[in-house]
Short mmCIF file of N, CA and C in Angstrom, two decimals:
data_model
loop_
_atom_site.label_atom_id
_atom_site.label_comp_id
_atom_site.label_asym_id
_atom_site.label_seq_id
_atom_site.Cartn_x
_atom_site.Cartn_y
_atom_site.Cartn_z
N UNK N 224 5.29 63.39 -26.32
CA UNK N 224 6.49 63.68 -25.55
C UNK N 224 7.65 64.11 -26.43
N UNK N 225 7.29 64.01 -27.87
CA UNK N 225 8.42 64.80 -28.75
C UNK N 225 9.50 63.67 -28.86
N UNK N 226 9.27 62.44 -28.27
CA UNK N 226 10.31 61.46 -28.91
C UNK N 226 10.42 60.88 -29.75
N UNK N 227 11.14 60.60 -30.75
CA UNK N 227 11.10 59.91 -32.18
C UNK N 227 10.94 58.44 -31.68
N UNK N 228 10.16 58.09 -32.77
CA UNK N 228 9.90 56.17 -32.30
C UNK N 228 10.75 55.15 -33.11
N UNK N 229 10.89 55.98 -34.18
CA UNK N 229 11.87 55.24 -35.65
C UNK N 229 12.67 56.05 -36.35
N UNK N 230 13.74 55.45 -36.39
CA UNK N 230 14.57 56.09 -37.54
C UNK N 230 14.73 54.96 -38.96
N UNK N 231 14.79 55.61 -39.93
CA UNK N 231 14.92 54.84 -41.17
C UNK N 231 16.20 55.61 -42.13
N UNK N 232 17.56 55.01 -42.68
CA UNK N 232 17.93 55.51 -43.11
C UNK N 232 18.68 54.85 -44.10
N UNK N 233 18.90 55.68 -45.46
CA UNK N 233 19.07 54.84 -46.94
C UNK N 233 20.60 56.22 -47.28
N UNK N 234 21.88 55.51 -47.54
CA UNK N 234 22.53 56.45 -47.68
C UNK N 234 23.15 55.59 -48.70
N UNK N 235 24.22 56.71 -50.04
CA UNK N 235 24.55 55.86 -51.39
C UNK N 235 26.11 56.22 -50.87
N UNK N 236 26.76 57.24 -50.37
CA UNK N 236 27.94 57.50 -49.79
C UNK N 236 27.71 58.35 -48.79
N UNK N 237 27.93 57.82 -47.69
CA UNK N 237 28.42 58.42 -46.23
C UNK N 237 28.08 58.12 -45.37
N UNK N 238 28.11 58.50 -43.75
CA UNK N 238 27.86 57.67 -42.66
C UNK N 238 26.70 58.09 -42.10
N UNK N 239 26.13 57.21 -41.21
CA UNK N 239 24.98 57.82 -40.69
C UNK N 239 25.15 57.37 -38.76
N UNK N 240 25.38 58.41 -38.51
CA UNK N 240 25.33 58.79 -36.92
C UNK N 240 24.20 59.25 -36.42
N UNK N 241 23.22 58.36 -35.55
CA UNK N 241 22.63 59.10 -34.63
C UNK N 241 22.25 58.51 -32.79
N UNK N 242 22.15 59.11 -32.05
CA UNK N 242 22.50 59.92 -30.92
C UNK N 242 20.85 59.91 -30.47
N UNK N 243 20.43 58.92 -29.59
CA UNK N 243 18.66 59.50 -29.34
C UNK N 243 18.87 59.01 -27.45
N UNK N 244 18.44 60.23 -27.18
CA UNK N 244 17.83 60.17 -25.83
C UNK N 244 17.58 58.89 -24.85
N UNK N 245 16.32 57.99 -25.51
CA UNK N 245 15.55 56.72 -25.18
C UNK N 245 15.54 56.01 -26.70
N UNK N 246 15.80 54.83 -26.09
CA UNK N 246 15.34 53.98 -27.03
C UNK N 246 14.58 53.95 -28.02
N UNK N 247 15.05 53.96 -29.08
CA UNK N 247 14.11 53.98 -30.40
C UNK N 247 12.91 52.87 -30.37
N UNK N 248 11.80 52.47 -31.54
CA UNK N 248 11.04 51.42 -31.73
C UNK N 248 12.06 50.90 -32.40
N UNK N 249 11.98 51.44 -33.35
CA UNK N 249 12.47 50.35 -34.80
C UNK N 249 13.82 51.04 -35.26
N UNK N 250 15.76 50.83 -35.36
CA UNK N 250 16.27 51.25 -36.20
C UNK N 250 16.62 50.49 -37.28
N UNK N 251 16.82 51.20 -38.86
CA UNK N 251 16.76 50.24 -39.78
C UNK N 251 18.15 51.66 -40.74
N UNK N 252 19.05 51.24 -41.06
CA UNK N 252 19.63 52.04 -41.50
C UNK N 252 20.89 51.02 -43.08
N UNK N 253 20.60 51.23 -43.89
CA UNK N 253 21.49 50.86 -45.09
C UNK N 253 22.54 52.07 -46.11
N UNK N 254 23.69 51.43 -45.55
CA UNK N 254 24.98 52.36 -46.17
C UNK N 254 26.09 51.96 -47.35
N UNK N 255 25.66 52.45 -48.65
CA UNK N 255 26.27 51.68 -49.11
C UNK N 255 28.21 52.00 -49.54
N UNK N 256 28.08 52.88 -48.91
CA UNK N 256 29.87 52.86 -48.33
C UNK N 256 30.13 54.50 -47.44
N UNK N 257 29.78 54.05 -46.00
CA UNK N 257 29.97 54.70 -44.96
C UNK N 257 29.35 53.71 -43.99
N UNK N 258 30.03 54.01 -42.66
CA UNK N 258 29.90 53.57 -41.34
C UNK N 258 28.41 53.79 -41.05
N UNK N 259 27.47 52.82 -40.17
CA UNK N 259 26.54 53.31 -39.29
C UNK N 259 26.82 52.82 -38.05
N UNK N 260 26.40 53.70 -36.82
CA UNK N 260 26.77 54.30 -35.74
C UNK N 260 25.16 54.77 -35.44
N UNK N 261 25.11 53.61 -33.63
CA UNK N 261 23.78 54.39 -33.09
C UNK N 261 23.80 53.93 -31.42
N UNK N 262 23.80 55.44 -31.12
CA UNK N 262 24.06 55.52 -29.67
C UNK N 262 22.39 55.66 -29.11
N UNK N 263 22.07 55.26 -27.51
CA UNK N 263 20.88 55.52 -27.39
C UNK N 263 20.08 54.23 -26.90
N UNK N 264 20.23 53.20 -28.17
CA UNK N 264 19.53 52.25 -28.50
C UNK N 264 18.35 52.07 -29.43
N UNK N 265 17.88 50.89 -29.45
CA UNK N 265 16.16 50.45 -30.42
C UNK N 265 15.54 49.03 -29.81
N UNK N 266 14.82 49.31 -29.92
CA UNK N 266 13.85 47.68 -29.40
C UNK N 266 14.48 46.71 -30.92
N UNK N 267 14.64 47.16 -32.05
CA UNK N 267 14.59 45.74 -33.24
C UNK N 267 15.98 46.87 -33.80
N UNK N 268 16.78 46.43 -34.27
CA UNK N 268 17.94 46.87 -35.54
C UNK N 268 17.98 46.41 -36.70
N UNK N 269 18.25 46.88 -37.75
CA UNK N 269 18.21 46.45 -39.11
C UNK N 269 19.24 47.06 -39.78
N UNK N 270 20.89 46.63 -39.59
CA UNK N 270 21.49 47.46 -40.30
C UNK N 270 22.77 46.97 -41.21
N UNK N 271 22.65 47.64 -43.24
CA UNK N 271 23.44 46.40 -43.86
C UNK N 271 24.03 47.89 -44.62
N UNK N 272 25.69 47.06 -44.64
CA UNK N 272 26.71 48.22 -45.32
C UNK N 272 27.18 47.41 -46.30
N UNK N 273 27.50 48.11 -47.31
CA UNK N 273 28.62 47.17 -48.22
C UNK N 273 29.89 47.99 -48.33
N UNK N 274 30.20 48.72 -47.42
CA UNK N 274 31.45 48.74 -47.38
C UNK N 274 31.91 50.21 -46.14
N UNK N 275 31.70 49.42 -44.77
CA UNK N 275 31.76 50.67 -43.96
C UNK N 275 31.00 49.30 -42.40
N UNK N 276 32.12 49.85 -41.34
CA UNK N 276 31.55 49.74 -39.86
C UNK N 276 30.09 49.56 -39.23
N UNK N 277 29.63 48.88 -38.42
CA UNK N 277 28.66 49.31 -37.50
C UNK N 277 28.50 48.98 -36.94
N UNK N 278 28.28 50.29 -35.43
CA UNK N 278 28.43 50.00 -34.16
C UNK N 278 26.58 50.11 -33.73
N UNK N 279 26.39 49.56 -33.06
CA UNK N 279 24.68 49.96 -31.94
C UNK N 279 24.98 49.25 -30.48
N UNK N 280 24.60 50.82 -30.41
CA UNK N 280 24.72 50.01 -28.65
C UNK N 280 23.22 50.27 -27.97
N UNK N 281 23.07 49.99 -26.60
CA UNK N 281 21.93 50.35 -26.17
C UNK N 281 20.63 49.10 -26.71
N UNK N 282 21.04 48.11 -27.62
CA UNK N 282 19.75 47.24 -27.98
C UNK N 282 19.20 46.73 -27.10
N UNK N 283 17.74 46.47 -27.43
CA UNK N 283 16.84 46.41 -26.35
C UNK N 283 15.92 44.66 -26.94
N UNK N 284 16.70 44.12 -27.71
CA UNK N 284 15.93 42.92 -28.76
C UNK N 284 16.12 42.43 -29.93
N UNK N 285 15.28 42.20 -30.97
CA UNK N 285 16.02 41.79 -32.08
C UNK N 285 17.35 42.48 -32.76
N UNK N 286 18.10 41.73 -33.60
CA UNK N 286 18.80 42.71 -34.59
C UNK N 286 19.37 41.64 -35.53
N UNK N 287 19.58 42.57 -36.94
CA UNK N 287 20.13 41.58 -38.18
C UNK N 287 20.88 42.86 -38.29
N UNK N 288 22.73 42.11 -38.86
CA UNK N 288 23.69 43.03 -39.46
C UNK N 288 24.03 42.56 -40.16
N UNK N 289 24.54 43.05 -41.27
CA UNK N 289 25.17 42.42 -42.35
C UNK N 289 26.05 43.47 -43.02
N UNK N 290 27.13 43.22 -43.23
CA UNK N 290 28.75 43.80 -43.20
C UNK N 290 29.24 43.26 -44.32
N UNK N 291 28.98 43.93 -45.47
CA UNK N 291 30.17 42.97 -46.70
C UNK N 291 31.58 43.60 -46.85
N UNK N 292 31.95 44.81 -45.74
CA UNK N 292 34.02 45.32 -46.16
C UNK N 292 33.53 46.15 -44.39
N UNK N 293 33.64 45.30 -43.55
CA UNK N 293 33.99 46.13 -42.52
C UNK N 293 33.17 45.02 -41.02
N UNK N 294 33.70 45.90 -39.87
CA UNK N 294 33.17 45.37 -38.46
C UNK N 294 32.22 45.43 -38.44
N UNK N 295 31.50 44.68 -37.16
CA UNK N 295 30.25 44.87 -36.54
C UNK N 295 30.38 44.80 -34.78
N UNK N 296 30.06 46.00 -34.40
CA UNK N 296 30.05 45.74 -33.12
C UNK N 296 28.62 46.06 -32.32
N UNK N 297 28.48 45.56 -31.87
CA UNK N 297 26.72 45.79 -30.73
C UNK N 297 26.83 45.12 -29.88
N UNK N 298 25.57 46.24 -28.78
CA UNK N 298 26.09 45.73 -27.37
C UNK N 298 24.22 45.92 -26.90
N UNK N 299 23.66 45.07 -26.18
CA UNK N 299 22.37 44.98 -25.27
C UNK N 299 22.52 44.91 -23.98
N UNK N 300 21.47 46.40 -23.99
CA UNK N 300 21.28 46.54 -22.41
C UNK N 300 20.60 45.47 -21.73
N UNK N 301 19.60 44.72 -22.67
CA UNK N 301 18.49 43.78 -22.03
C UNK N 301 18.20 43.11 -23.44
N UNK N 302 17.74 42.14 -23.14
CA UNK N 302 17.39 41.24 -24.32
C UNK N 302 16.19 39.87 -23.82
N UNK N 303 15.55 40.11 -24.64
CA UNK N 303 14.10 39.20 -24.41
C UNK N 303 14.31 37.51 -24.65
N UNK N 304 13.88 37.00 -24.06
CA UNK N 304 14.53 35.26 -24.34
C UNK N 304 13.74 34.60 -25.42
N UNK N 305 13.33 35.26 -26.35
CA UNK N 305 12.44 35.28 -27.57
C UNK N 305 13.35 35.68 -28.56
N UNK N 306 14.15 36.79 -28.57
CA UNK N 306 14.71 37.90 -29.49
C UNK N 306 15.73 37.06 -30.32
N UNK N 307 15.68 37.75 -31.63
CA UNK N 307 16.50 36.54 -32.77
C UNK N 307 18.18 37.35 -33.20
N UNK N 308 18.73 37.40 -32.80
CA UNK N 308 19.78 37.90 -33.37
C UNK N 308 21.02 37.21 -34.76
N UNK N 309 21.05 38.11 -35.87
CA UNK N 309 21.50 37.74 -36.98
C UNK N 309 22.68 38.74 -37.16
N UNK N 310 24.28 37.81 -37.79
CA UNK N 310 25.23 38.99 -38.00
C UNK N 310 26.21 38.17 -39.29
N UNK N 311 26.57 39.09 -40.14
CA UNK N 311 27.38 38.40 -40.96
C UNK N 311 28.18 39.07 -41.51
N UNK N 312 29.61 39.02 -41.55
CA UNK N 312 30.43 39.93 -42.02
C UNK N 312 31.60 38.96 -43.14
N UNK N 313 31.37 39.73 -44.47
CA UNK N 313 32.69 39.11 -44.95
C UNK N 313 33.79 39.35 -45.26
N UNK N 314 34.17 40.44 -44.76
CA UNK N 314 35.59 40.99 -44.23
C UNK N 314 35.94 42.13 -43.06
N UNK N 315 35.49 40.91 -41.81
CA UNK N 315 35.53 42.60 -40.58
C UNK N 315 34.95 41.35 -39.25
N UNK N 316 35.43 41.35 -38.59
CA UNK N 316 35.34 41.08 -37.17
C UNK N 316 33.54 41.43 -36.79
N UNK N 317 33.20 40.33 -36.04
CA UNK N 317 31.96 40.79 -35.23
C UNK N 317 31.85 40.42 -33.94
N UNK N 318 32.00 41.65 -32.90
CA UNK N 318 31.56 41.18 -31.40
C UNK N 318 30.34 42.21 -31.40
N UNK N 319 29.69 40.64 -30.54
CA UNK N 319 28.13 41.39 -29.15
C UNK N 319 28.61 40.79 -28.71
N UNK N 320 27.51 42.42 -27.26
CA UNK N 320 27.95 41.99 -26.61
C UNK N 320 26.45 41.65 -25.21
N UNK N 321 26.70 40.95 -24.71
CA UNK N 321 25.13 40.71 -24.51
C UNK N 321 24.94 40.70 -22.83
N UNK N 322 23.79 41.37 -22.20
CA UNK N 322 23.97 41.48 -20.51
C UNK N 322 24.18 40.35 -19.67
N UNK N 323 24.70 39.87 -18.70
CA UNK N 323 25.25 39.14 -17.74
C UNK N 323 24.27 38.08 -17.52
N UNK N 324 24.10 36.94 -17.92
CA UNK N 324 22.93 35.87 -17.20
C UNK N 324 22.07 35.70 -18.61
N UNK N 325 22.19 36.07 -19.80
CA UNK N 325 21.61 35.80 -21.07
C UNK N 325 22.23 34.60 -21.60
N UNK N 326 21.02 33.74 -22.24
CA UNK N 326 21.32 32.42 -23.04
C UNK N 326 21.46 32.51 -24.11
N UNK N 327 22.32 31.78 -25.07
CA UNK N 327 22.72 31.98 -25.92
C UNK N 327 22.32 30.37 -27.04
N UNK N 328 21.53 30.18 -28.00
CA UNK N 328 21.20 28.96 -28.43
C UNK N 328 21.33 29.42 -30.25
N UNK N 329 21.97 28.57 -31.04
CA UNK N 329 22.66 28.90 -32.62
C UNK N 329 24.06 28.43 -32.90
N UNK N 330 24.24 28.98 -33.77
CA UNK N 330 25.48 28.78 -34.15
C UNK N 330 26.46 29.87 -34.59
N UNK N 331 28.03 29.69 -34.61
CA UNK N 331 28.94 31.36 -35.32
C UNK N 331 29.29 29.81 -35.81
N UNK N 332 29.92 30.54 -37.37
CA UNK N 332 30.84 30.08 -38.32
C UNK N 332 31.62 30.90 -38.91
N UNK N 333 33.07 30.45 -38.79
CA UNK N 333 33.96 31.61 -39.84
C UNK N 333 34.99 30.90 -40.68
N UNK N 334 35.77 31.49 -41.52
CA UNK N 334 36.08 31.08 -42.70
C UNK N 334 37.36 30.74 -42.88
N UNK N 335 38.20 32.42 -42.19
CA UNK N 335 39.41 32.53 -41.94
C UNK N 335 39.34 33.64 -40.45
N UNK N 336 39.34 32.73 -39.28
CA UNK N 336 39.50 33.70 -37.87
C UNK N 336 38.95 33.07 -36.52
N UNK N 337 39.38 33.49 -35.72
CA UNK N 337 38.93 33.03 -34.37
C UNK N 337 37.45 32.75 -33.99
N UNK N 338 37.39 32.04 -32.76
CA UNK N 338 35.84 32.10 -32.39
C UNK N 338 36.16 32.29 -31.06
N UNK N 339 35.64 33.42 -29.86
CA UNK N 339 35.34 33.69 -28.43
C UNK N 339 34.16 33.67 -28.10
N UNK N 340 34.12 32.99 -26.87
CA UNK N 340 32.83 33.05 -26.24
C UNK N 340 32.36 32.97 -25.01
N UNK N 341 31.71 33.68 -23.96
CA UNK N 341 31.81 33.33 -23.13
C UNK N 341 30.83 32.57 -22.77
N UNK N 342 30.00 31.84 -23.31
CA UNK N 342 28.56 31.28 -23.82
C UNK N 342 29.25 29.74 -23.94
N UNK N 343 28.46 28.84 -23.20
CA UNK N 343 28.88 27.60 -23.39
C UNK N 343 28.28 26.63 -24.88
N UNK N 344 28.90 25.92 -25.28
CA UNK N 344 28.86 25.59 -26.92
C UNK N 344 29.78 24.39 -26.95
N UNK N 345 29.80 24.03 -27.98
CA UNK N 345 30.38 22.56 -28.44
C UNK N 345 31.73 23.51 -30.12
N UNK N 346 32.36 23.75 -29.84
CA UNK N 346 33.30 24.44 -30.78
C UNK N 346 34.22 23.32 -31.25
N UNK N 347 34.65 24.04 -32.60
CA UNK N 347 35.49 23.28 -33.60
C UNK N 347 36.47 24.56 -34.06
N UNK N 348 37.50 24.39 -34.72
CA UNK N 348 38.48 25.47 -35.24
C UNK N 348 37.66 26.43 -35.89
N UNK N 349 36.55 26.75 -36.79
CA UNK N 349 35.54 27.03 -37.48
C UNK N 349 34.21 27.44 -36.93
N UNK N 350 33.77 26.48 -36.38
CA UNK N 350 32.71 26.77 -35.73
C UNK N 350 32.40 26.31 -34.33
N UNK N 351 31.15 27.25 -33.89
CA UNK N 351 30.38 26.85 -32.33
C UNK N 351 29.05 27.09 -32.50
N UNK N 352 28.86 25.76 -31.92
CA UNK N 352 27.12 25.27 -32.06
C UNK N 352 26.73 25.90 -30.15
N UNK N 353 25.78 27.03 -30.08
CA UNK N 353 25.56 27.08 -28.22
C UNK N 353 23.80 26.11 -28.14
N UNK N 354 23.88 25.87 -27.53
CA UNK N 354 22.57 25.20 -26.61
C UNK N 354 22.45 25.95 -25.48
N UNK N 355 21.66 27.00 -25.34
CA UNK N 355 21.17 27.32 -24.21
C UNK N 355 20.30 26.68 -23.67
N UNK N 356 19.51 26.12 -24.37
CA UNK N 356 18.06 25.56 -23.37
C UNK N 356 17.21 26.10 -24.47
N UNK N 357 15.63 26.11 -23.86
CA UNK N 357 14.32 26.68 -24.40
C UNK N 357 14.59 28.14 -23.67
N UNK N 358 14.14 28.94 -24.40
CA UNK N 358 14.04 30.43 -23.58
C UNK N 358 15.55 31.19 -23.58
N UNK N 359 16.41 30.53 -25.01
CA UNK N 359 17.32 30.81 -25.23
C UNK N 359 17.49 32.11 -26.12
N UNK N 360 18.00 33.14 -26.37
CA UNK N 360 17.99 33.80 -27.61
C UNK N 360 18.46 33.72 -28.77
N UNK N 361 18.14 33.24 -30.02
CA UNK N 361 18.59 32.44 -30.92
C UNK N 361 19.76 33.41 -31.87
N UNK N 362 21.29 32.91 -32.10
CA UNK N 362 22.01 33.86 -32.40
C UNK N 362 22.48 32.99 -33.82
N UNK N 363 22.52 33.74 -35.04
CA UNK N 363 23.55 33.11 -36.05
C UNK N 363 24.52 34.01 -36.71
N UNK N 364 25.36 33.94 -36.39
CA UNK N 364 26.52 34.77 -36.76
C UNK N 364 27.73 33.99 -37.98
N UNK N 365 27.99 34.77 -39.28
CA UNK N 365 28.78 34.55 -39.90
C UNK N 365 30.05 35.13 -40.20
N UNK N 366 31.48 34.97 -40.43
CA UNK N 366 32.25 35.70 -40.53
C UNK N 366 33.10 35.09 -42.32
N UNK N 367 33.50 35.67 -42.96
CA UNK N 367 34.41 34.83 -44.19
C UNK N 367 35.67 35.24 -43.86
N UNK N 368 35.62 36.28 -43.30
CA UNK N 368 37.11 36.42 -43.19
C UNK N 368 37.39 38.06 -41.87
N UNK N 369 37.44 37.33 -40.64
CA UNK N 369 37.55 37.83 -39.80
C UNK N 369 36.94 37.01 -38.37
N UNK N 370 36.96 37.32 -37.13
CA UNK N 370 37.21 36.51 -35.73
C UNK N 370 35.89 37.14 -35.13
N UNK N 371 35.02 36.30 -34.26
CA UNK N 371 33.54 36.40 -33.64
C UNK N 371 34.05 36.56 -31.99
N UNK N 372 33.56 37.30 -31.76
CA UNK N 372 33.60 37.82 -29.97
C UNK N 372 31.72 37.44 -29.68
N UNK N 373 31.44 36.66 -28.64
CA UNK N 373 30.20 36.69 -27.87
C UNK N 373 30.83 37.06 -26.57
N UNK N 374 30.35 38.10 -26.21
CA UNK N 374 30.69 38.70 -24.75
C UNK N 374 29.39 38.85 -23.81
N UNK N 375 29.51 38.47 -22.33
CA UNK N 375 28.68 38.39 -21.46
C UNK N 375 29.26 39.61 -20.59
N UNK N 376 29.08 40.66 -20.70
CA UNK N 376 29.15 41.86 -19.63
C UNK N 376 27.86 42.11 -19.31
#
């Protein structure tokens, strides 16, 4: 059908934007100072900057981010009550944002910044421990210096 199943991308300076139709299998993209940016979606994400943004929207399941000089933002259309989600930024804000009626079971910790959620949890100035139940999607999110958004749209 001419659709790409994976993208893989390794950049030393600059950003990597891409734009796919349907849902990818697998995106996995490392920038080591430019933004990544992926419209479309992927069933799994894999994406680490050391010094630059990244947005994915459209996720369909797992994802690990890791942000050492910038944001992280991602958003799931659907998400499996299996799927492991990992995010850590140490200077840059991280919101997901996750579909309406999804459980949320892990922990966010940050260093210097807020914690939001619309995910029920046991919170401290620092941190929030969520208990969803079994059949929860397991989330660990870090921040050192910047504020965690969990959003239920």
């Amino acid at each position: 059908d001419g659709a790409m199943r994976e993208l893989h991308s390794d950049t030393s300076s600059g950003s990597v934007r891409a734009t796919v139709s349907r849902p990818l299998e697998a995106f996995t993209a490392d920038a080591s100072s430019g933004s990544v940016r992926l419209s479309g979606g992927a069933r799994s994400a894999k994406v680490d900057t050391s010094s630059g943004s990244i947005n994915v929207s459209g996720l369909l399941g797992d994802a690990h981010f890791d942000a050492s000089s910038g944001s992280i933002t991602s958003q799931w259309d659907a998400i499996p009550s299996d799927a492991s989600v990992r995010a850590g930024a140490s200077s840059g804000s991280v919101t997901l944002r996750f579909p309406e009626g999804t459980r949320l079971t892990g922990s966010v910790d940050v260093s210097s910044g807020g914690i939001l959620s619309d995910f029920p949890g046991v919170k401290s100035k620092d941190h929030l421990t969520l208990n969803g139940g079994p059949g929860a999607v397991t989330v660990k999110v870090s921040t050192s210096s910047g504020s965690v958004k969990l959003l239920a749209e």
